[in-house]
Coordinates of C-alpha atoms in Angstrom, one line a residue:
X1291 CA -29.6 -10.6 -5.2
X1292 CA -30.8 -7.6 -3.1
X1293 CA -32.4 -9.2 -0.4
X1294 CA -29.2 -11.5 -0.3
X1295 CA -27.2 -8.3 0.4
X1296 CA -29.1 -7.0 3.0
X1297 CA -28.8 -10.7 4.6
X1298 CA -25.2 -10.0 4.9
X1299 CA -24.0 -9.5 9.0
X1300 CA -20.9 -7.7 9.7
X1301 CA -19.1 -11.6 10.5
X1302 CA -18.8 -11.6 6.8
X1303 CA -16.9 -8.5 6.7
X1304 CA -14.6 -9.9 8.8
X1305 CA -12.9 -12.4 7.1
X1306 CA -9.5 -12.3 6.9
X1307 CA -9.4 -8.9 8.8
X1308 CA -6.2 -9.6 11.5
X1309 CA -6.9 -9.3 15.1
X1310 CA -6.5 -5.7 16.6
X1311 CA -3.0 -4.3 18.2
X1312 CA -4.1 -2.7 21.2
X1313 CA -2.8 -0.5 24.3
X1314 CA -4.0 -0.2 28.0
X1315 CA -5.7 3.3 28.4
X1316 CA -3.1 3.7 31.2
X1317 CA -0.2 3.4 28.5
X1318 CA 2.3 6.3 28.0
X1319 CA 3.0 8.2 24.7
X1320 CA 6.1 6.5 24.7
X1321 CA 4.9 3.0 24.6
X1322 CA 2.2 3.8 21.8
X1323 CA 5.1 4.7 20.0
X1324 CA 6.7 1.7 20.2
X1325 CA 3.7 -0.4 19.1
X1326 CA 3.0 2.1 15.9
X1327 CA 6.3 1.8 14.9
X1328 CA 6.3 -2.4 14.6
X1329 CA 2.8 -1.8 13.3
X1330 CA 1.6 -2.5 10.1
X1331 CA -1.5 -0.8 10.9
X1332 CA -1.3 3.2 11.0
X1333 CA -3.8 3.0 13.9
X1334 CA -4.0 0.8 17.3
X1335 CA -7.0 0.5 19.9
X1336 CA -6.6 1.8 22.8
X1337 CA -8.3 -0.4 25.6
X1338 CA -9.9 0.0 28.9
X1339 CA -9.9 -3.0 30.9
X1340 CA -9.4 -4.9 34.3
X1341 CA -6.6 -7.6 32.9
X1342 CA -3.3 -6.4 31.8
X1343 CA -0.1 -8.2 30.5
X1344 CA 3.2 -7.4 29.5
X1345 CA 4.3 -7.5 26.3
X1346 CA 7.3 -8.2 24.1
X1347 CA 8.1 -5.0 24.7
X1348 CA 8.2 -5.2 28.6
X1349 CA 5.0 -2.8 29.6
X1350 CA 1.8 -3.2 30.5
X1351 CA -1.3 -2.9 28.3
X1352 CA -4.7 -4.7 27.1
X1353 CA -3.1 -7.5 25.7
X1354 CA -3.2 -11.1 26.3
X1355 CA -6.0 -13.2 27.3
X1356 CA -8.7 -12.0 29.6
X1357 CA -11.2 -15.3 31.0
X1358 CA -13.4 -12.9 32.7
X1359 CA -14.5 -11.0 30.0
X1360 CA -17.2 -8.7 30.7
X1361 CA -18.1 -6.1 28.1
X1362 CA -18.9 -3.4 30.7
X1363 CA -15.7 -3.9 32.5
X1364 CA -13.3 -4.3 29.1
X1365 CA -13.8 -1.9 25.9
X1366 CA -11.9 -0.3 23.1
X1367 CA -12.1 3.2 24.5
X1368 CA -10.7 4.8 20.7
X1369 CA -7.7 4.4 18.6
X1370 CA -4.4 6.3 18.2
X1371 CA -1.8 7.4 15.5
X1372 CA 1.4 9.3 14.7
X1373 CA -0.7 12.0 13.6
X1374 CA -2.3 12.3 16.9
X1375 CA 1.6 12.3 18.6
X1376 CA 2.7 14.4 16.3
X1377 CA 0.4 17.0 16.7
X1378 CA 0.7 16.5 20.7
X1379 CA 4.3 17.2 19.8
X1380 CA 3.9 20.6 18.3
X1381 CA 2.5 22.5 21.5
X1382 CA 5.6 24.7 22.6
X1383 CA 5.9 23.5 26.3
X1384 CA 6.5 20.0 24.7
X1385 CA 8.7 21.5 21.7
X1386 CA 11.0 21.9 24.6
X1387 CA 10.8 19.1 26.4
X1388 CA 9.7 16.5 24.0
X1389 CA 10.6 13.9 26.7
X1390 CA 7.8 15.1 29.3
X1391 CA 5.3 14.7 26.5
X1392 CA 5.9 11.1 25.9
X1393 CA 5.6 10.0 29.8
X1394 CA 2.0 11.4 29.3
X1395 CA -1.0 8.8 29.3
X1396 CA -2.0 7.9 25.7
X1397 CA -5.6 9.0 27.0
X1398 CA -4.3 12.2 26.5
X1399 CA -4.3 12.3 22.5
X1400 CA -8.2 10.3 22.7
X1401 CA -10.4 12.9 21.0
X1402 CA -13.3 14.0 23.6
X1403 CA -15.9 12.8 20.7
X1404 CA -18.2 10.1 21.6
X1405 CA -19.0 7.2 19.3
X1406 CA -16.1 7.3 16.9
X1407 CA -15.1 3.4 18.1
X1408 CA -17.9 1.2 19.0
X1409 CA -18.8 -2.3 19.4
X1410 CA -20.6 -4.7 18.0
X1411 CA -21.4 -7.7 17.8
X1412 CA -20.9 -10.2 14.9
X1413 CA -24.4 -10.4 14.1
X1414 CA -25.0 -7.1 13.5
X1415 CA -26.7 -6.1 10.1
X1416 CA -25.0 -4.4 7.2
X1417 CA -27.6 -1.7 7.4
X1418 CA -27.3 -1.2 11.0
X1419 CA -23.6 -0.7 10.4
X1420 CA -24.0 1.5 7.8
X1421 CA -26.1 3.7 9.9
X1422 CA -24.1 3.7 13.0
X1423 CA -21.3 5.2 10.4
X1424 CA -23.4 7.9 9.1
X1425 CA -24.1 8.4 12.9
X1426 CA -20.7 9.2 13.4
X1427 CA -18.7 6.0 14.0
X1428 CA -15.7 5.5 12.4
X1429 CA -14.2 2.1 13.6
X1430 CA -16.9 -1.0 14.4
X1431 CA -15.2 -3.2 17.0
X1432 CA -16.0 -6.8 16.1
X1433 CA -15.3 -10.4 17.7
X1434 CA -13.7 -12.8 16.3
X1435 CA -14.7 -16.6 17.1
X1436 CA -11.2 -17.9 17.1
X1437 CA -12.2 -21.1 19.4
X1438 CA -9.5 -21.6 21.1
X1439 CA -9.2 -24.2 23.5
X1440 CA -8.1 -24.2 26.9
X1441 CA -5.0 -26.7 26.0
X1442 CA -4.3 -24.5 23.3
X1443 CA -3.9 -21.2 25.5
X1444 CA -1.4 -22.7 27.7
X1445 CA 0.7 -23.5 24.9
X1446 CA 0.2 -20.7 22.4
X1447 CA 1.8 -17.4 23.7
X1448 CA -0.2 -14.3 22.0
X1449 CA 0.8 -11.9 20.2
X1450 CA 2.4 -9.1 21.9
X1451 CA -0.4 -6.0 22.1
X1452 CA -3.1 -8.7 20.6
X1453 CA -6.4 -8.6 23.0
X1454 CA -8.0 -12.2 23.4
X1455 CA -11.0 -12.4 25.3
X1456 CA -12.4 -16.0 26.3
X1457 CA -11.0 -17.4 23.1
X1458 CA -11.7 -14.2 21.1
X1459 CA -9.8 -11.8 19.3
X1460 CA -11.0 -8.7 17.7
X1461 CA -10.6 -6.6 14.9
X1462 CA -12.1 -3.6 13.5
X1463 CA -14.2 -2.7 10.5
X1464 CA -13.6 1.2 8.8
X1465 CA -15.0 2.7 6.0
X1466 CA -13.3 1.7 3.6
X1467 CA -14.7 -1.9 4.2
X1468 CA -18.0 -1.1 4.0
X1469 CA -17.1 0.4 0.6
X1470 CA -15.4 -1.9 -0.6
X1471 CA -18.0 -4.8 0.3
X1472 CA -20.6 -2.3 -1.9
X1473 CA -18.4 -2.2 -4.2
X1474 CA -18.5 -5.8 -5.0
X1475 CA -22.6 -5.5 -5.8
X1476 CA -22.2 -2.2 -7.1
X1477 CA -24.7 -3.5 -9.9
X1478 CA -27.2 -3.5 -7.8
X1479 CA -27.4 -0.4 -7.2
X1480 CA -27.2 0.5 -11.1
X1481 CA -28.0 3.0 -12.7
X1482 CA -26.8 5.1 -9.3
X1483 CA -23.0 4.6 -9.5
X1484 CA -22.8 5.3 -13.2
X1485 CA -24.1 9.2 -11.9
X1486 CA -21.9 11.6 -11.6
X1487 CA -21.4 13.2 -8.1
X1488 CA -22.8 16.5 -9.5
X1489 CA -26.0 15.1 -10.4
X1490 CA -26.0 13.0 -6.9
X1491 CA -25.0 16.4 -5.1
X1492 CA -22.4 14.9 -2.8
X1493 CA -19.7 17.4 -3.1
X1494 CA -19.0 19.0 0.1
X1495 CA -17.7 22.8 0.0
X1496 CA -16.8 22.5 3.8
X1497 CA -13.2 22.1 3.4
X1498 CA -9.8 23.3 5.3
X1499 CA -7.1 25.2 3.4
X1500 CA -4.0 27.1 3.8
X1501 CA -1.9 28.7 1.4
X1502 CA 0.8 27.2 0.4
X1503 CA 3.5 29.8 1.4
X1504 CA 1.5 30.0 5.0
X1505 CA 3.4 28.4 7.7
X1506 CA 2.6 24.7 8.6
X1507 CA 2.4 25.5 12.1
X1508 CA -0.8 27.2 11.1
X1509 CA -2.7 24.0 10.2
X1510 CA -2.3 22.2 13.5
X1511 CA -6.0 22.7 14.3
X1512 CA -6.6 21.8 10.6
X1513 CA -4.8 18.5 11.0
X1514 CA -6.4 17.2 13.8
X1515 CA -10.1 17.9 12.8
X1516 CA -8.8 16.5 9.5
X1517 CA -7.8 13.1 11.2
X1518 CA -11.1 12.8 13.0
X1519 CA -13.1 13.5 9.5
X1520 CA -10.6 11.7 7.7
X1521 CA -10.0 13.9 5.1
X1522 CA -7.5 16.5 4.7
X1523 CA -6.2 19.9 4.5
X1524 CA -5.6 21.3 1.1
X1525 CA -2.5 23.5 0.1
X1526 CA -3.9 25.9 -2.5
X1527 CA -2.3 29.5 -4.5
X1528 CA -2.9 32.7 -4.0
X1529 CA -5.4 32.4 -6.8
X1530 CA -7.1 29.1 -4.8
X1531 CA -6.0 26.1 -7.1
X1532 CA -5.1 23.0 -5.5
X1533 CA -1.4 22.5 -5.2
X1534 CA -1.2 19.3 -3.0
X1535 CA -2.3 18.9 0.5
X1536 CA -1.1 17.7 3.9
X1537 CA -2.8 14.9 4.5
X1538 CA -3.3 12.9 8.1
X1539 CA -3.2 9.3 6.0
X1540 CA 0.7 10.2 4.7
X1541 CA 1.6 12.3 8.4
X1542 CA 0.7 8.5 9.6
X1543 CA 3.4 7.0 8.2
X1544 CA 6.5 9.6 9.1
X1545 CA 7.6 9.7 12.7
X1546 CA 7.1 11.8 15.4
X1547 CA 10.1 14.1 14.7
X1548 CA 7.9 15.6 11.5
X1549 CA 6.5 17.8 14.7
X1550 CA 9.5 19.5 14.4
X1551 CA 9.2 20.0 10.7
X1552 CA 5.7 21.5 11.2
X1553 CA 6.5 24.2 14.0
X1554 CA 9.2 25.2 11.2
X1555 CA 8.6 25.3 7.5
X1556 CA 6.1 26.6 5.8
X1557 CA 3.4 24.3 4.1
X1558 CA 4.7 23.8 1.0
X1559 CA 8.0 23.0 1.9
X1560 CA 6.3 20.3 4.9
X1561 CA 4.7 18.6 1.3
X1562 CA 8.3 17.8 0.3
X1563 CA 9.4 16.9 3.6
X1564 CA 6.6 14.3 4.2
X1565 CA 6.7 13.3 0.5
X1566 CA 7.3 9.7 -0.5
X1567 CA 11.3 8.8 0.1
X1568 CA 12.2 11.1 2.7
X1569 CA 12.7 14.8 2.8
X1570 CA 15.3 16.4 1.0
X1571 CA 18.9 16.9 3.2
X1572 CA 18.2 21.0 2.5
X1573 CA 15.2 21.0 4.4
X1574 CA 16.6 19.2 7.3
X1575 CA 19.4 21.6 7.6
X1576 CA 16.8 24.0 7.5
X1577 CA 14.8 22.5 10.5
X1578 CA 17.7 22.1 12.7
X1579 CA 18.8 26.0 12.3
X1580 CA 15.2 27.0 13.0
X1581 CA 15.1 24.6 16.0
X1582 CA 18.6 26.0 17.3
X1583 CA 17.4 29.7 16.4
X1584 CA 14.5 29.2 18.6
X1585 CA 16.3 27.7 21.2
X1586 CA 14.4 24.2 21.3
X1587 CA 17.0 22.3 22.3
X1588 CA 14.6 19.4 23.4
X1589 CA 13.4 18.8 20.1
X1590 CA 16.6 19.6 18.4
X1591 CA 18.4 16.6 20.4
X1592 CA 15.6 14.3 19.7
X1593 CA 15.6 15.3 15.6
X1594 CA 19.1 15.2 15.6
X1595 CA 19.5 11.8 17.1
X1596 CA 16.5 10.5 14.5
X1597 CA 18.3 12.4 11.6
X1598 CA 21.6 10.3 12.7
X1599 CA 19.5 6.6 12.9
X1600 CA 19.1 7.1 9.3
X1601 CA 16.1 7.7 9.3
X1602 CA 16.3 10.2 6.0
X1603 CA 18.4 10.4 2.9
X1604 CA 16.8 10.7 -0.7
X1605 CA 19.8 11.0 -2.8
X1606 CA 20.1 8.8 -5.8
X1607 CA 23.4 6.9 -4.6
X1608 CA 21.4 5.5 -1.8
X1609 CA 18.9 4.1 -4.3
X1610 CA 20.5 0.8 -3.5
X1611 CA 21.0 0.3 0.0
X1612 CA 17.9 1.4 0.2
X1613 CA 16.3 -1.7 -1.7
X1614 CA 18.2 -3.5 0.2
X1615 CA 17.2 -2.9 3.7
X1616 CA 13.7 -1.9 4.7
X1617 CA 13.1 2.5 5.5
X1618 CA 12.5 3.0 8.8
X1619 CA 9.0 4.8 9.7
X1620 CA 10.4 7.9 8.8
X1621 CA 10.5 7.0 5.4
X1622 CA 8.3 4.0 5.3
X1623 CA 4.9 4.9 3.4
X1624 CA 2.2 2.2 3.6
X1625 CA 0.2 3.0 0.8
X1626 CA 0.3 3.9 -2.6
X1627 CA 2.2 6.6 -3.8
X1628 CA 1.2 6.5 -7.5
X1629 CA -1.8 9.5 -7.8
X1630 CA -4.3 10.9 -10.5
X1631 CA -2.3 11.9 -13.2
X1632 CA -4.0 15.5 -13.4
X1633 CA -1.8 16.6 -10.9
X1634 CA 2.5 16.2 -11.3
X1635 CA 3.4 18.2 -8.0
X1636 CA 5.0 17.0 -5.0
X1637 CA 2.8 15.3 -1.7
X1638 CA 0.0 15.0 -4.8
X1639 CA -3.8 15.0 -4.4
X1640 CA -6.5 12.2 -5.0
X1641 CA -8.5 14.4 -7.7
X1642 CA -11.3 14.0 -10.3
X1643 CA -13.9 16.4 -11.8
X1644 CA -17.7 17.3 -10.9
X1645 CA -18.5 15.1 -13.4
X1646 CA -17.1 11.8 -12.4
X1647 CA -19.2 9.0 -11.9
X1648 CA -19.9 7.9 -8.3
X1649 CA -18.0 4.6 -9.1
X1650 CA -15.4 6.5 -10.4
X1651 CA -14.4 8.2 -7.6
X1652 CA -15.1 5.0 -5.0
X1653 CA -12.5 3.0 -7.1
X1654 CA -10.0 6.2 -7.0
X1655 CA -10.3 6.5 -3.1
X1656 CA -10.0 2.4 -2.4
X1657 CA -7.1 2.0 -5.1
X1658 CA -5.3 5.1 -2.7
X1659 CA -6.6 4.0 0.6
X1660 CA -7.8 7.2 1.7
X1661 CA -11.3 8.5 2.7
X1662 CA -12.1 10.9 0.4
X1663 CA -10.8 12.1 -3.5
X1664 CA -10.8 15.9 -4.1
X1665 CA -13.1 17.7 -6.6
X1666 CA -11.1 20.1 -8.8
X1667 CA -12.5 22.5 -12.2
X1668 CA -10.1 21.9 -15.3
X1669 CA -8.0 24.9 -14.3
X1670 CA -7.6 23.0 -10.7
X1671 CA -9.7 25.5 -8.9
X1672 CA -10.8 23.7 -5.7
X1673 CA -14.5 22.8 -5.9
X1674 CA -14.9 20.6 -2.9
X1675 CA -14.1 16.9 -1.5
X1676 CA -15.8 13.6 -1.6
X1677 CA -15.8 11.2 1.0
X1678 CA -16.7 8.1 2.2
X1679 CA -19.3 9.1 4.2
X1680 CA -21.1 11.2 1.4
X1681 CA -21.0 7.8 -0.8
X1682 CA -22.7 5.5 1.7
X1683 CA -25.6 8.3 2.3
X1684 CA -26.5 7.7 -1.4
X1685 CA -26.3 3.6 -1.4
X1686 CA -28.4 3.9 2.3
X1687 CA -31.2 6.0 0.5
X1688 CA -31.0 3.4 -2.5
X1689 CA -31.1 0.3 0.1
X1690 CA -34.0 1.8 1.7
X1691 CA -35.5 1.2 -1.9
X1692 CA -35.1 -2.5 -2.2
X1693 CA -35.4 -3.1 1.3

């Protein structure tokens, strides 16, 4: 059974996985907008290539199919989300002017860290993935032998923002997937997962904070290293118990007007404004006097004009509308919204204890679909974070065992 799982190649990963959205390099902020928004991915690839088509949405990115494929000349170059707009959002020139920031190039929001997206090819070992991932890479670009024919190209229009490449799509494998696929043959790894992450000494005490009364703005830094790690930045007391935290994975699924929410409330009130439903109608009142106070009129016209879309309401009476058409992104959350029971507080933490077992905590972080689960004492005091990355460094020691 072990040497079978060390047999495995990254094409068996990929079943099932759909076929990437992307976006030309040369794309504005605008247009990445557009595709997140119709996306049921919180991400999209951003691509740097000869070939460009136009898509549903009339502009010009990596989509389509490319005949002269040529993996020098056509590559996923990283990946984008509203996070990274948002955040883009919250300098003060743009604050003013959210217009001018949109007309910028998506390469713009690309972090300027090699090897976070790379590519590979279908044949490529489950150990050598796992490796790359510890090396830093957090998205494996992979092929996918669709096959299709010539006749069947000039008949079949592709998906808008899909890249096809002589008859081959591509998707990307996270994480998560490699997780996941472990966790399938976790009992081969026995009796390692049944340890708790004390005793494997995988909690991490390198962790970013604020207070909870501190002003969101003040975590902007926080955020974006967060995204890249893909963790999260933990809302603590005065006395440095965990209260909740703002977390990239649930900023992914608001729009990019939370920018203005940031630059004005404070960090406990941004957890109920990014909580699951929509923020209450208090806080937006709030955010539009701050706005006007500060004389960002730019921002103001573009929140207002999202505020009037209907993109918020929480109230109880709308309950049913609400079933009854779908929330737009604003509202929209993507994954689950049910957390640990140890904590009952708004914008909620993944938790558990020192002394959870390592499959434990992997079956809390998948069942959430986030990265990482915090470590908390019984009186909540923050002891650190797990993540994904601290999980596969103990099944890679343990593979090198049965290897």
């Amino acid at each position: 059974m072990a040497v079978r799982l060390l047999s495995h190649e990254l094409s068996d990963l990929c079943l099932g996985k759909p076929a990437l959205r992307s976006l030309s390099v040369t794309s504005t902020i605008a247009e990445a907008l557009e595709v997140l928004k119709t996306s049921d991915d919180n991400f999209v690839s951003v691509w740097s290539c000869d070939h460009k088509a136009k898509t549903s949405s009339g502009f010009e990115s990596a989509a389509g199919f490319c005949d002269n494929y040529d993996d020098d000349d056509c590559r996923c170059v990283g990946k984008v989300c509203m996070v990274d707009v948002i955040c883009y959002l919250c300098k003060d020139e743009y604050l003013v002017s959210p217009s001018v920031a949109l007309k910028e190039p998506v390469s713009v929001l690309l972090p300027k860290i090699p090897g976070l997206v790379l590519h590979v090819e279908p044949s490529c070992s489950l150990l050598k993935a796992i490796d790359l991932i510890l090396e830093g890479a957090q998205n494996l670009v992979v092929p996918i032998k669709t096959n299709l024919s010539n006749k069947r190209k000039q008949h079949q229009k592709p998906s808008p923002t899909v890249t096809v490449h002589k008859g081959r799509e591509f998707c990307w494998l996270t994480q998560e997937d490699v997780i996941r696929f472990l966790l399938s043959s976790i009992g081969l790894f026995s009796p390692v997962p049944a340890f708790s992450i004390d005793t494997l000494g995988i909690i991490s005490s390198e962790i970013l904070t604020i207070e909870y009364h501190s002003p969101a703005s003040a975590a902007i830094g926080a955020i974006s290293r967060t995204l890249v790690d893909q963790t999260s930045v933990a809302v603590v007391d005065s006395e440095g118990c965990l209260v909740g935290e703002i977390s990239p994975f649930t900023l992914a699924c608001c729009d990019e007007t939370v920018a203005a929410a940031v630059k004005t409330l404070s960090s406990g009130d941004l957890m109920a404004y990014i909580d699951c439903g929509g923020p209450p109608e208090d806080l937006v009142r709030v955010v539009s006097s701050r706005l006007k106070e500060r004389n960002l009129n730019g921002m103001l016209e573009h929140f207002s004009m999202s505020m009037s879309c209907g993109g918020f309401s929480s109230s109880s009476s709308d309950e049913e509308s609400m079933a009854a058409s779908p929330l737009p992104r604003s509202g929209r959350y993507s994954r689950s919204m049910s957390y640990s029971a140890r904590m009952v507080r708004r914008a909620e933490a993944i938790v558990c204890h020192p002394k959870s077992s390592l499959v434990a905590v992997m079956i809390q972080a998948i069942s959430h679909r986030v990265n990482y689960v915090w470590v908390i004492e019984d009186d909540c005091s923050l002891v650190g974070i797990v993540t994904f990355s601290d999980m596969l460094k103990v099944f890679r020691e343990h593979l090198e065992t049965i290897a």
